[in-house]
């Protein structure tokens, strides 16, 4: 595709449920980032992939959060036992290399009720 | 870890006026990127600065990277309503650590 695609665009889930958020980066981009953005805040770093491996997952808040990128392209952010505090917009970005311009997707707005 | 601070948090500008927003890092940066996020949208890349003291211009926007590579500024001249949005700087320690942003509103 022409840009970074994230699905779903909106997700409402009940507290305690499991959710998966998908990111399709720009073809050929080796670097992929996940961020979380709350209202009025800047994007908060969660995890960075270089290829298939998680080069840095230090931003994941706790062990309920996990992300994979098995083939070095599509990535999935997985959240177990969701809590109301997980509600935010989850942004994915990709870059041709780790020091270049990052292209963001439109985000997935997660609401935990 | 690296922290990127931006000031001011809010900037209310009269249309036609100039303003500057500042970005400061706790550590030396290899480069710095600026992004703009319109209300309801996602961050969009504006520019990347790499060299100490570098200055780049994009029409009415002037970006500067400090000599010590720990601070940066964005100066907008003759503000227009299309400049509304939040401007973020992002320090590149590969994580792209974002500041909290400067949210700009414009009075017509």
Coordinates of C-alpha atoms in Angstrom, one line a residue:
Chain A
X1 CA 0.0 0.0 0.0
X2 CA 0.9 3.6 -0.2
X3 CA 1.1 4.3 3.5
X4 CA 1.1 2.6 6.9
X5 CA -2.2 0.9 7.5
X6 CA -3.6 0.1 11.0
X7 CA -6.6 -2.0 11.7
X8 CA -9.1 -1.7 13.3
X9 CA -9.4 2.1 13.3
X10 CA -11.6 1.8 16.5
X11 CA -11.8 -0.9 19.0
X12 CA -14.1 -1.0 22.1
X13 CA -13.5 -3.9 24.4
X14 CA -14.6 -4.9 27.9
X15 CA -12.2 -4.7 30.8
X16 CA -10.3 -8.0 31.1
X17 CA -10.6 -9.0 27.5
X18 CA -7.7 -9.6 25.0
X19 CA -7.1 -7.4 22.0
X20 CA -4.9 -7.5 18.9
X21 CA -4.0 -4.4 16.9
X22 CA -2.5 -4.8 13.5
X23 CA 0.0 -2.7 11.6
X24 CA 0.9 -3.0 7.9
X25 CA 4.0 -0.9 7.3
X26 CA 5.2 0.6 4.1
X27 CA 6.6 -2.1 1.9
X28 CA 10.4 -2.5 2.3
X29 CA 10.6 -0.5 5.6
X30 CA 12.7 -2.4 8.0
X31 CA 12.1 -0.2 11.1
X32 CA 8.7 -0.4 12.8
X33 CA 7.6 1.5 15.9
X34 CA 4.6 1.3 18.2
X35 CA 3.5 4.3 20.2
X36 CA 0.6 5.1 22.5
X37 CA -0.9 8.5 22.6
X38 CA -3.3 9.8 25.2
X39 CA -5.3 13.0 24.7
X40 CA -3.1 16.1 24.9
X41 CA 0.2 14.1 25.1
X42 CA 2.9 13.3 22.8
X43 CA 3.4 9.8 21.4
X44 CA 4.8 7.5 24.1
X45 CA 7.3 4.9 22.8
X46 CA 6.3 1.3 23.3
X47 CA 8.5 -0.9 21.1
X48 CA 10.9 -0.8 18.1
X49 CA 11.5 -3.5 15.6
X50 CA 14.4 -3.8 13.2
X51 CA 13.4 -6.5 10.8
X52 CA 11.8 -9.4 12.7
X53 CA 13.4 -8.7 16.0
X54 CA 12.3 -6.4 18.8
X55 CA 15.4 -4.2 19.1
X56 CA 13.9 -2.3 22.0
X57 CA 10.8 -3.2 24.0
X58 CA 11.6 -1.0 27.0
X59 CA 8.5 1.1 26.5
X60 CA 6.0 -1.7 27.0
X61 CA 4.2 -0.8 30.3
X62 CA 4.0 -4.4 31.7
X63 CA 3.8 -8.0 30.7
X64 CA 0.3 -7.7 29.5
X65 CA 1.6 -6.0 26.4
X66 CA 3.4 -8.0 23.7
X67 CA 4.2 -7.3 20.1
X68 CA 5.4 -9.5 17.2
X69 CA 6.6 -9.0 13.7
X70 CA 7.3 -12.6 12.5
X71 CA 8.1 -12.0 8.9
X72 CA 9.6 -8.5 9.2
X73 CA 6.6 -6.8 7.7
X74 CA 3.2 -6.9 9.4
X75 CA 3.2 -6.4 13.2
X76 CA 0.6 -7.1 15.8
X77 CA 0.4 -5.5 19.2
X78 CA -1.3 -7.8 21.7
X79 CA -2.8 -6.6 25.0
X80 CA -4.0 -9.2 27.6
X81 CA -6.4 -8.6 30.4
X82 CA -7.2 -5.0 29.2
X83 CA -7.6 -2.3 31.8
X84 CA -9.4 1.0 31.5
X85 CA -6.1 2.8 31.7
X86 CA -5.1 1.1 28.4
X87 CA -7.5 3.3 26.6
X88 CA -5.6 5.5 24.1
X89 CA -4.7 5.8 20.5
X90 CA -2.1 3.3 19.5
X91 CA 0.1 4.5 16.6
X92 CA 2.3 2.5 14.4
X93 CA 5.1 4.0 12.3
X94 CA 7.6 2.6 9.9
X95 CA 10.8 3.9 8.5
X96 CA 13.2 2.8 5.7
X97 CA 16.0 2.8 8.3
X98 CA 16.3 3.5 12.0
X99 CA 17.4 7.1 11.6
X100 CA 15.1 8.2 8.8
X101 CA 11.7 9.8 8.5
X102 CA 9.0 7.9 10.2
X103 CA 5.6 7.4 8.5
X104 CA 2.7 7.1 10.8
X105 CA -0.6 5.2 10.4
X106 CA -3.9 6.7 11.3
X107 CA -3.9 4.8 14.6
X108 CA -6.2 2.5 16.4
X109 CA -8.4 4.1 19.1
X110 CA -8.8 1.6 21.9
X111 CA -11.5 2.1 24.4
X112 CA -11.7 -0.2 27.4
X113 CA -15.1 -0.1 29.1
Chain B
X1 CA 17.0 7.8 29.5
X2 CA 16.6 10.5 27.0
X3 CA 14.0 13.2 27.7
X4 CA 12.8 15.7 25.3
X5 CA 11.1 18.8 26.6
X6 CA 9.1 21.3 24.6
X7 CA 8.1 24.8 25.4
X8 CA 5.6 26.4 25.4
X9 CA 2.9 23.8 25.7
X10 CA 0.3 26.1 24.1
X11 CA 0.8 28.9 21.7
X12 CA -2.1 31.2 20.8
X13 CA -1.1 33.3 17.9
X14 CA -2.8 36.2 16.0
X15 CA -3.0 35.4 12.3
X16 CA 0.0 37.1 10.6
X17 CA 2.2 37.1 13.6
X18 CA 5.4 35.1 14.1
X19 CA 6.2 32.6 16.9
X20 CA 8.9 30.2 18.0
X21 CA 8.6 26.8 19.8
X22 CA 11.6 25.2 21.5
X23 CA 12.8 21.7 22.1
X24 CA 15.4 20.7 24.6
X25 CA 17.0 17.3 25.2
X26 CA 18.7 16.0 28.3
X27 CA 21.3 14.3 26.1
X28 CA 23.2 15.0 22.9
X29 CA 21.2 13.9 19.9
X30 CA 22.4 12.3 16.7
X31 CA 19.7 14.1 14.9
X32 CA 16.3 15.6 15.6
X33 CA 13.0 15.4 13.7
X34 CA 10.0 17.6 13.7
X35 CA 6.4 16.4 13.2
X36 CA 3.0 18.1 12.9
X37 CA -0.2 16.6 14.0
X38 CA -3.5 18.2 13.0
X39 CA -6.5 17.8 15.3
X40 CA -7.8 14.2 14.9
X41 CA -4.9 13.3 12.7
X42 CA -1.6 11.4 13.0
X43 CA 1.9 12.9 13.2
X44 CA 3.3 13.9 9.8
X45 CA 7.0 14.3 9.3
X46 CA 8.2 17.9 8.6
X47 CA 12.0 17.8 8.7
X48 CA 15.2 16.2 10.0
X49 CA 18.2 18.1 11.3
X50 CA 21.5 16.3 11.6
X51 CA 24.4 18.7 11.8
X52 CA 25.4 21.0 14.6
X53 CA 24.1 24.5 14.0
X54 CA 22.1 23.4 11.0
X55 CA 19.3 25.7 9.8
X56 CA 16.6 24.5 7.3
X57 CA 13.7 26.4 5.9
X58 CA 10.4 25.3 4.5
X59 CA 8.5 28.3 3.2
X60 CA 7.4 30.1 6.4
X61 CA 9.0 27.5 8.7
X62 CA 12.6 27.8 9.9
X63 CA 14.1 24.9 11.8
X64 CA 17.4 25.2 13.8
X65 CA 19.6 22.6 15.5
X66 CA 21.7 23.9 18.4
X67 CA 25.5 23.9 18.3
X68 CA 25.6 21.3 21.1
X69 CA 23.0 19.2 19.4
X70 CA 20.8 19.3 22.6
X71 CA 18.2 21.8 21.5
X72 CA 16.2 22.8 18.5
X73 CA 13.7 25.4 17.5
X74 CA 10.9 25.9 15.0
X75 CA 10.1 29.5 14.0
X76 CA 6.9 30.2 12.0
X77 CA 6.5 33.6 10.3
X78 CA 3.2 35.2 9.2
X79 CA 1.1 32.5 10.9
X80 CA -1.9 31.2 8.9
X81 CA -4.9 29.2 10.0
X82 CA -3.4 26.2 8.2
X83 CA -0.6 26.2 10.8
X84 CA -3.1 25.0 13.5
X85 CA -2.0 21.8 15.1
X86 CA 0.5 20.3 17.5
X87 CA 4.2 20.4 16.7
X88 CA 6.4 17.7 18.1
X89 CA 10.1 17.3 18.1
X90 CA 11.5 13.8 18.3
X91 CA 15.0 13.0 19.5
X92 CA 16.6 10.1 17.6
X93 CA 18.2 7.6 19.8
X94 CA 16.4 5.2 17.4
X95 CA 13.4 5.2 19.7
X96 CA 12.2 8.6 18.4
X97 CA 11.4 10.0 21.8
X98 CA 8.7 12.6 21.4
X99 CA 8.3 15.7 23.4
X100 CA 4.8 16.7 24.7
X101 CA 4.4 19.1 21.8
X102 CA 3.4 22.7 21.3
X103 CA -0.3 23.1 20.4
X104 CA -0.9 26.1 18.2
X105 CA -4.2 27.9 17.8
X106 CA -4.6 30.9 15.5
X107 CA -6.9 33.9 16.0
X108 CA -8.2 35.1 12.7

